[in-house]
Amino acid sequence: MWHLVVPISLEDKKLAITVFSFPPDKRNVGTAAYLNVFSSIFSVLKELQGDGYNVEGLPETSEALIEDILHDKEAQFSSPNLNVAYKMNVREYQALTPYSTALEENWGKPPGNLNADGENLLVYGKQYGNVFIGVQPTFGYEGDPMRLLFSKSASPHHGFAAYYSFVEKIFKADVVLHFGTHGSLEFMPGKQVGMSDVCYPDSLIGNIPNVYYYAANNPSEATIAKRRSYANTISYLTPPAENAGLYKGLKQLSELISSYQSLKDTGRGQQIVSSIISTAKQCNLDKDVDLPEEGVELPTKDRDLVVGKVYNKIMEIESRLLPCGLHVIGEPPTAMEAVATLVNIAALDRVEEGISSLPSILAESVGRNIEEIYRSSDKGVLKDVELLRQITEASRGAITSFVERTTNSKGQVVDVSNKLTSILGFGINEPWIQYLSDTKFYRGDKEKLRVLFEYLGECLRLIVADNEVGSLKQALEGKFVEPGPGGDPIRNPKVLPTGKNIHALDPQSIPTTAAMESAKIVVERLLERQKIDNGGKYPETVALVLWGTDNIKTYGESLAQVLWMIGVNPIADNLGRVNRVEPVSLEELGRPRVDVVVNCSGVFRDLFINQMNLLDRAVKMVAELDEPAELNYVRKHAIEQAETLGIEVREAATRIFSNASGSYSSNINLAVENSSWNDEKQLQDMYLSRKSFAFDSDAPGAGMSEKRQVFEMALSTADATFQNLDSSEISLTDVSHYFDSDPTNLVQNLRKDGKKPSAYIADTTTANAQVRTLSETVRLDARTKLLNPKWYEGMLSSGYEGVREIEKRLTNTVGWSATSGQVDNWVYEEANTTFIQDEDMLKKLMSTNPNSFRKLVQTFLEANGRGYWETEEENIEKLRQLYQEVEDKIEGIDR
């Protein structure tokens, strides 16, 4: 018999928008990567209202929307301060949630003490007509260090289950919209793929269609959301990037260097160099550049080198890309906001598309090779640092003049294709040619420039396209949403325009040949750097991390780095699948094979199990090669460990580790974010207990098995720890994942000699790949983000969410102190001067988001209490008074 399905009218359609609060605290409601969540929800609901959706009672502004959700209008003094949308008694909860008894093993009988008032389970949020905006409960064990330490896996708590039961069975949502990257639902325990009814993500999402706004640059976790919670993802843009620029003493330095260049051959050269040295010291650049004593007479050549090195460091800071502010869904960048992104797209050679990079075209026009200029500039050769600055400036100028010609008076991009046809038809009048004709690069190859600018024109059209709300409307009507790759728009502009259903790549196709070539360069630079820092000796073991997203964006570069360290090449079959490796001879390698300890993120484990198999086979193959121990450190260590543990060499060569199946992260990040840890030893125990699960290619299908002894022994041989940064959008202090996976202090405790390993970060965010120490990278990050007026003013312009972003950077800096001890005292001191000593700034932070400001003050006090920041007693006294003040203010607000 036929049943007629009557489509629901838009007015009757029920939508449950779910926001996240991570870590759990009122200051964090509406957390999402790069996104101004409440402004975005407000703008989306306004659009939907115009189409006929019922959003009765929606406030007039996004600020009022925040107030509605954050404050319980009937709240008494100490009650939960989020608005309670529904109270569910225990009997109702058990009737609506058939799997609730399975949660009792971890959480006891309902209601428990999370999202509960002693009698009922509480659903936080607010309903407007047929739209419910709810706050997803948190994982539940953030504040409990013992549970963090021992939970190999857990289950959602009763409050979490009650939330989804409410959405499906009481509010009766037709669709749930998870708003921003990312929540906890898809990371709940269960199988990695192919969910069944005993997997918690499956039980929680029930039968509700799941639409998920997800950051375009995070294809790996988007894939987890799709596999484990059946999400239809819709990508959103990260905020437009800008160059970090220079400020305060750094700006002064830049002016002094200009003076030096014009006056260096006069009698004032030495005097200006002395000023450069003292100003560089005031800016704490003496940690990054070897500076001579002030007032020492230097010959001209040495003076040039000192100035060149300081200049190079300053240009590195100035040109660093920052995502400025936070993105609002449905508000694409203006053309001029897209310039910095286009400059960086233009800085990469795209061999397969026959496109030369703009810097290489400009370098060739003056008879130079861009790679040589990069190398020479890194060494501080003054004339090449200056040449590189001119190339950078000319790139920005040529692209700006091009973008200006494609926009109208309001700064919007008009029909690019028509404009381009007219621009590209004139040869001599091409705006970039006109611009370059007044520079030393006027001989640039016109054909190469034209091919590049045609490509940039297409990229510009994609950057400013707006399809984020359009795609959501398609999804809400059950229609097709166009798929597209996720990743970094600079490396891969095919990620644009956003509003696509994100996919990753064929996991068997990596690492690609290009990724292998890039990896070789980084590995050789890493080993060279370690030799310089380590008395000319190669590291015997490097402990490193493999991330899911990074390997998707770079087509397996960090995976390829592991292969090159141990000296093997990946071999692809006729279909391009990489499923075997061959050793490179020691003669060709020209150095010893370096041992590795590989910590794979939980997401990498889920997405790239074939590659873990490949790596494990590769390491074991190398351990069994008949080669001298001093030229094959994998074999050397495996033999020693096999003897100690009484096992076979092949088993002792286990080096590929991750979490237990269905479990993610070391939880150090949760402990740090919630200040729920006693000492560093406790953090290190967390890392060992959660990250010591090994992959074994000799036991197919067995999953991850705990091999803590082998893990500890392998880590105890590490001379260096290593991570990669591959995208300008995410750096060390932007997210907590990086320090969560950092074993630097742990390795020092495991080593017999107690020596701290060197810690390195490879930065492939620009065409000029760098290997820096961890402390150099933390300093660069602090200078370009936390302490940079351009960055924090950009964040503050986003209001409530912006204050949280500032606090988050400071908390993550404390995380690095805790896991590596590589944060300089001056970073905390300058942050205190910027945010606490400045009265106007202080008032702004406190009034905009008092809860995040309280956490900021608490983090400063914690940094001092744990010995990471030494400062004057009066600074600490002021922070204590402020803490009391903001406590009173918050209690006053909620009274």
GROMACS .gro file of N, CA and C in nm, residues 376-479:
model
  312
  376SER      N    1   7.003   3.235   0.179
  376SER     CA    2   7.097   3.340   0.213
  376SER      C    3   7.036   3.436   0.316
  377SER      N    4   6.908   3.466   0.298
  377SER     CA    5   6.838   3.555   0.392
  377SER      C    6   6.829   3.490   0.530
  378ASP      N    7   6.803   3.357   0.534
  378ASP     CA    8   6.798   3.286   0.663
  378ASP      C    9   6.931   3.298   0.738
  379LYS      N   10   7.041   3.306   0.661
  379LYS     CA   11   7.172   3.317   0.726
  379LYS      C   12   7.201   3.460   0.770
  380GLY      N   13   7.116   3.555   0.730
  380GLY     CA   14   7.135   3.693   0.772
  380GLY      C   15   7.220   3.777   0.679
  381VAL      N   16   7.235   3.733   0.550
  381VAL     CA   17   7.312   3.814   0.454
  381VAL      C   18   7.228   3.938   0.420
  382LEU      N   19   7.276   4.054   0.463
  382LEU     CA   20   7.194   4.175   0.464
  382LEU      C   21   7.134   4.209   0.327
  383LYS      N   22   7.216   4.202   0.221
  383LYS     CA   23   7.163   4.245   0.091
  383LYS      C   24   7.052   4.152   0.043
  384ASP      N   25   7.058   4.023   0.083
  384ASP     CA   26   6.953   3.930   0.041
  384ASP      C   27   6.828   3.940   0.131
  385VAL      N   28   6.849   3.976   0.258
  385VAL     CA   29   6.731   4.001   0.343
  385VAL      C   30   6.653   4.119   0.282
  386GLU      N   31   6.728   4.221   0.240
  386GLU     CA   32   6.667   4.339   0.180
  386GLU      C   33   6.599   4.303   0.047
  387LEU      N   34   6.666   4.221  -0.035
  387LEU     CA   35   6.608   4.181  -0.163
  387LEU      C   36   6.478   4.104  -0.141
  388LEU      N   37   6.480   4.015  -0.041
  388LEU     CA   38   6.359   3.936  -0.013
  388LEU      C   39   6.245   4.027   0.033
  389ARG      N   40   6.280   4.129   0.112
  389ARG     CA   41   6.176   4.225   0.154
  389ARG      C   42   6.117   4.296   0.032
  390GLN      N   43   6.205   4.334  -0.063
  390GLN     CA   44   6.157   4.402  -0.184
  390GLN      C   45   6.066   4.310  -0.267
  391ILE      N   46   6.105   4.182  -0.274
  391ILE     CA   47   6.022   4.085  -0.349
  391ILE      C   48   5.885   4.073  -0.283
  392THR      N   49   5.886   4.063  -0.147
  392THR     CA   50   5.759   4.050  -0.073
  392THR      C   51   5.672   4.173  -0.097
  393GLU      N   52   5.736   4.291  -0.091
  393GLU     CA   53   5.661   4.416  -0.108
  393GLU      C   54   5.604   4.426  -0.251
  394ALA      N   55   5.687   4.388  -0.349
  394ALA     CA   56   5.641   4.393  -0.489
  394ALA      C   57   5.526   4.294  -0.511
  395SER      N   58   5.534   4.175  -0.447
  395SER     CA   59   5.424   4.076  -0.460
  395SER      C   60   5.295   4.137  -0.407
  396ARG      N   61   5.304   4.198  -0.287
  396ARG     CA   62   5.183   4.257  -0.228
  396ARG      C   63   5.129   4.370  -0.316
  397GLY      N   64   5.221   4.452  -0.367
  397GLY     CA   65   5.179   4.567  -0.448
  397GLY      C   66   5.112   4.524  -0.578
  398ALA      N   67   5.174   4.426  -0.647
  398ALA     CA   68   5.120   4.382  -0.776
  398ALA      C   69   4.982   4.320  -0.757
  399ILE      N   70   4.967   4.241  -0.649
  399ILE     CA   71   4.838   4.174  -0.627
  399ILE      C   72   4.732   4.274  -0.582
  400THR      N   73   4.773   4.371  -0.499
  400THR     CA   74   4.678   4.475  -0.456
  400THR      C   75   4.627   4.552  -0.577
  401SER      N   76   4.718   4.590  -0.670
  401SER     CA   77   4.675   4.668  -0.786
  401SER      C   78   4.581   4.585  -0.874
  402PHE      N   79   4.606   4.455  -0.881
  402PHE     CA   80   4.520   4.364  -0.958
  402PHE      C   81   4.380   4.358  -0.894
  403VAL      N   82   4.378   4.341  -0.759
  403VAL     CA   83   4.249   4.328  -0.690
  403VAL      C   84   4.169   4.458  -0.701
  404GLU      N   85   4.239   4.571  -0.690
  404GLU     CA   86   4.169   4.701  -0.701
  404GLU      C   87   4.096   4.713  -0.835
  405ARG      N   88   4.158   4.658  -0.941
  405ARG     CA   89   4.097   4.669  -1.074
  405ARG      C   90   3.975   4.577  -1.089
  406THR      N   91   3.959   4.479  -1.001
  406THR     CA   92   3.845   4.387  -1.017
  406THR      C   93   3.732   4.420  -0.921
  407THR      N   94   3.744   4.534  -0.847
  407THR     CA   95   3.639   4.564  -0.750
  407THR      C   96   3.568   4.694  -0.785
  408ASN      N   97   3.449   4.709  -0.728
  408ASN     CA   98   3.376   4.834  -0.749
  408ASN      C   99   3.404   4.930  -0.634
  409SER      N  100   3.336   5.044  -0.632
  409SER     CA  101   3.368   5.147  -0.533
  409SER      C  102   3.340   5.101  -0.390
  410LYS      N  103   3.250   5.001  -0.374
  410LYS     CA  104   3.221   4.952  -0.239
  410LYS      C  105   3.322   4.846  -0.194
  411GLY      N  106   3.418   4.815  -0.280
  411GLY     CA  107   3.516   4.713  -0.242
  411GLY      C  108   3.468   4.571  -0.267
  412GLN      N  109   3.353   4.555  -0.336
  412GLN     CA  110   3.307   4.419  -0.367
  412GLN      C  111   3.364   4.377  -0.502
  413VAL      N  112   3.386   4.247  -0.515
  413VAL     CA  113   3.436   4.196  -0.642
  413VAL      C  114   3.319   4.193  -0.739
  414VAL      N  115   3.336   4.262  -0.849
  414VAL     CA  116   3.230   4.255  -0.951
  414VAL      C  117   3.262   4.133  -1.037
  415ASP      N  118   3.181   4.107  -1.135
  415ASP     CA  119   3.198   3.985  -1.213
  415ASP      C  120   3.344   3.969  -1.258
  416VAL      N  121   3.418   3.885  -1.181
  416VAL     CA  122   3.561   3.874  -1.205
  416VAL      C  123   3.590   3.829  -1.348
  417SER      N  124   3.512   3.733  -1.397
  417SER     CA  125   3.548   3.676  -1.528
  417SER      C  126   3.543   3.784  -1.636
  418ASN      N  127   3.440   3.870  -1.632
  418ASN     CA  128   3.435   3.978  -1.733
  418ASN      C  129   3.550   4.075  -1.716
  419LYS      N  130   3.572   4.114  -1.591
  419LYS     CA  131   3.680   4.209  -1.563
  419LYS      C  132   3.814   4.152  -1.610
  420LEU      N  133   3.832   4.022  -1.580
  420LEU     CA  134   3.960   3.958  -1.614
  420LEU      C  135   3.982   3.959  -1.765
  421THR      N  136   3.875   3.928  -1.838
  421THR     CA  137   3.889   3.924  -1.984
  421THR      C  138   3.941   4.058  -2.033
  422SER      N  139   3.882   4.166  -1.977
  422SER     CA  140   3.928   4.298  -2.024
  422SER      C  141   4.071   4.325  -1.975
  423ILE      N  142   4.102   4.286  -1.849
  423ILE     CA  143   4.237   4.314  -1.797
  423ILE      C  144   4.341   4.235  -1.877
  424LEU      N  145   4.310   4.106  -1.898
  424LEU     CA  146   4.410   4.019  -1.960
  424LEU      C  147   4.424   4.046  -2.110
  425GLY      N  148   4.338   4.132  -2.164
  425GLY     CA  149   4.348   4.156  -2.308
  425GLY      C  150   4.447   4.265  -2.346
  426PHE      N  151   4.500   4.340  -2.247
  426PHE     CA  152   4.572   4.461  -2.284
  426PHE      C  153   4.724   4.454  -2.280
  427GLY      N  154   4.777   4.343  -2.236
  427GLY     CA  155   4.924   4.333  -2.233
  427GLY      C  156   4.986   4.440  -2.146
  428ILE      N  157   5.022   4.550  -2.208
  428ILE     CA  158   5.099   4.653  -2.137
  428ILE      C  159   5.019   4.717  -2.024
  429ASN      N  160   4.884   4.718  -2.038
  429ASN     CA  161   4.803   4.783  -1.935
  429ASN      C  162   4.768   4.691  -1.819
  430GLU      N  163   4.813   4.567  -1.826
  430GLU     CA  164   4.781   4.476  -1.715
  430GLU      C  165   4.828   4.542  -1.585
  431PRO      N  166   4.739   4.546  -1.481
  431PRO     CA  167   4.772   4.624  -1.362
  431PRO      C  168   4.902   4.580  -1.294
  432TRP      N  169   4.930   4.449  -1.296
  432TRP     CA  170   5.055   4.404  -1.232
  432TRP      C  171   5.178   4.449  -1.310
  433ILE      N  172   5.163   4.453  -1.443
  433ILE     CA  173   5.275   4.501  -1.526
  433ILE      C  174   5.300   4.649  -1.497
  434GLN      N  175   5.189   4.725  -1.490
  434GLN     CA  176   5.202   4.869  -1.459
  434GLN      C  177   5.271   4.888  -1.325
  435TYR      N  178   5.229   4.809  -1.226
  435TYR     CA  179   5.288   4.825  -1.093
  435TYR      C  180   5.438   4.791  -1.095
  436LEU      N  181   5.472   4.676  -1.156
  436LEU     CA  182   5.612   4.629  -1.155
  436LEU      C  183   5.703   4.720  -1.238
  437SER      N  184   5.644   4.795  -1.333
  437SER     CA  185   5.728   4.878  -1.420
  437SER      C  186   5.801   4.986  -1.340
  438ASP      N  187   5.750   5.018  -1.221
  438ASP     CA  188   5.817   5.118  -1.137
  438ASP      C  189   5.909   5.056  -1.034
  439THR      N  190   5.933   4.924  -1.045
  439THR     CA  191   6.022   4.858  -0.948
  439THR      C  192   6.140   4.798  -1.023
  440LYS      N  193   6.233   4.740  -0.946
  440LYS     CA  194   6.349   4.678  -1.011
  440LYS      C  195   6.312   4.547  -1.083
  441PHE      N  196   6.186   4.503  -1.064
  441PHE     CA  197   6.145   4.374  -1.122
  441PHE      C  198   6.069   4.393  -1.253
  442TYR      N  199   6.092   4.506  -1.322
  442TYR     CA  200   6.014   4.538  -1.442
  442TYR      C  201   6.034   4.437  -1.555
  443ARG      N  202   6.142   4.353  -1.544
  443ARG     CA  203   6.165   4.257  -1.654
  443ARG      C  204   6.093   4.122  -1.632
  444GLY      N  205   6.003   4.117  -1.536
  444GLY     CA  206   5.935   3.989  -1.506
  444GLY      C  207   5.873   3.926  -1.630
  445ASP      N  208   5.883   3.793  -1.639
  445ASP     CA  209   5.834   3.720  -1.756
  445ASP      C  210   5.682   3.740  -1.772
  446LYS      N  211   5.641   3.809  -1.881
  446LYS     CA  212   5.501   3.850  -1.896
  446LYS      C  213   5.406   3.730  -1.909
  447GLU      N  214   5.453   3.626  -1.979
  447GLU     CA  215   5.366   3.510  -2.001
  447GLU      C  216   5.341   3.436  -1.868
  448LYS      N  217   5.452   3.415  -1.793
  448LYS     CA  218   5.436   3.347  -1.663
  448LYS      C  219   5.346   3.429  -1.571
  449LEU      N  220   5.362   3.562  -1.574
  449LEU     CA  221   5.279   3.648  -1.489
  449LEU      C  222   5.132   3.637  -1.529
  450ARG      N  223   5.107   3.634  -1.659
  450ARG     CA  224   4.969   3.627  -1.704
  450ARG      C  225   4.903   3.495  -1.660
  451VAL      N  226   4.975   3.384  -1.675
  451VAL     CA  227   4.920   3.253  -1.634
  451VAL      C  228   4.889   3.257  -1.483
  452LEU      N  229   4.982   3.314  -1.405
  452LEU     CA  230   4.963   3.320  -1.260
  452LEU      C  231   4.841   3.407  -1.226
  453PHE      N  232   4.829   3.524  -1.288
  453PHE     CA  233   4.720   3.614  -1.250
  453PHE      C  234   4.584   3.563  -1.298
  454GLU      N  235   4.582   3.486  -1.407
  454GLU     CA  236   4.455   3.422  -1.446
  454GLU      C  237   4.410   3.328  -1.333
  455TYR      N  238   4.507   3.253  -1.280
  455TYR     CA  239   4.478   3.158  -1.171
  455TYR      C  240   4.433   3.235  -1.046
  456LEU      N  241   4.502   3.346  -1.015
  456LEU     CA  242   4.467   3.424  -0.896
  456LEU      C  243   4.328   3.487  -0.911
  457GLY      N  244   4.292   3.524  -1.034
  457GLY     CA  245   4.158   3.580  -1.058
  457GLY      C  246   4.051   3.478  -1.024
  458GLU      N  247   4.075   3.354  -1.064
  458GLU     CA  248   3.980   3.245  -1.034
  458GLU      C  249   3.973   3.225  -0.882
  459CYS      N  250   4.090   3.227  -0.815
  459CYS     CA  251   4.094   3.208  -0.669
  459CYS      C  252   4.018   3.320  -0.599
  460LEU      N  253   4.035   3.443  -0.646
  460LEU     CA  254   3.967   3.557  -0.586
  460LEU      C  255   3.815   3.540  -0.595
  461ARG      N  256   3.770   3.494  -0.709
  461ARG     CA  257   3.626   3.473  -0.728
  461ARG      C  258   3.573   3.371  -0.625
  462LEU      N  259   3.654   3.267  -0.601
  462LEU     CA  260   3.611   3.161  -0.507
  462LEU      C  261   3.615   3.210  -0.362
  463ILE      N  262   3.716   3.292  -0.329
  463ILE     CA  263   3.730   3.339  -0.189
  463ILE      C  264   3.609   3.422  -0.149
  464VAL      N  265   3.563   3.507  -0.242
  464VAL     CA  266   3.454   3.599  -0.203
  464VAL      C  267   3.315   3.544  -0.234
  465ALA      N  268   3.308   3.422  -0.288
  465ALA     CA  269   3.176   3.363  -0.315
  465ALA      C  270   3.108   3.334  -0.181
  466ASP      N  271   2.976   3.342  -0.177
  466ASP     CA  272   2.907   3.321  -0.050
  466ASP      C  273   2.804   3.211  -0.067
  467ASN      N  274   2.836   3.092  -0.013
  467ASN     CA  275   2.739   2.984  -0.029
  467ASN      C  276   2.712   2.912   0.102
  468GLU      N  277   2.754   2.973   0.215
  468GLU     CA  278   2.744   2.901   0.343
  468GLU      C  279   2.598   2.891   0.390
  469VAL      N  280   2.521   2.999   0.372
  469VAL     CA  281   2.381   2.994   0.414
  469VAL      C  282   2.299   2.921   0.307
  470GLY      N  283   2.333   2.944   0.179
  470GLY     CA  284   2.262   2.876   0.069
  470GLY      C  285   2.267   2.724   0.083
  471SER      N  286   2.387   2.672   0.115
  471SER     CA  287   2.401   2.526   0.130
  471SER      C  288   2.323   2.475   0.251
  472LEU      N  289   2.321   2.556   0.358
  472LEU     CA  290   2.244   2.514   0.476
  472LEU      C  291   2.096   2.499   0.440
  473LYS      N  292   2.045   2.597   0.365
  473LYS     CA  293   1.903   2.589   0.326
  473LYS      C  294   1.875   2.463   0.243
  474GLN      N  295   1.970   2.431   0.153
  474GLN     CA  296   1.957   2.306   0.074
  474GLN      C  297   1.947   2.186   0.167
  475ALA      N  298   2.041   2.181   0.264
  475ALA     CA  299   2.046   2.065   0.355
  475ALA      C  300   1.918   2.057   0.438
  476LEU      N  301   1.868   2.172   0.486
  476LEU     CA  302   1.748   2.171   0.571
  476LEU      C  303   1.624   2.126   0.492
  477GLU      N  304   1.632   2.138   0.359
  477GLU     CA  305   1.521   2.090   0.278
  477GLU      C  306   1.547   1.949   0.224
  478GLY      N  307   1.652   1.885   0.277
  478GLY     CA  308   1.681   1.748   0.237
  478GLY      C  309   1.737   1.737   0.097
  479LYS      N  310   1.794   1.846   0.045
  479LYS     CA  311   1.848   1.843  -0.091
  479LYS      C  312   1.998   1.819  -0.090
   0.00000   0.00000   0.00000
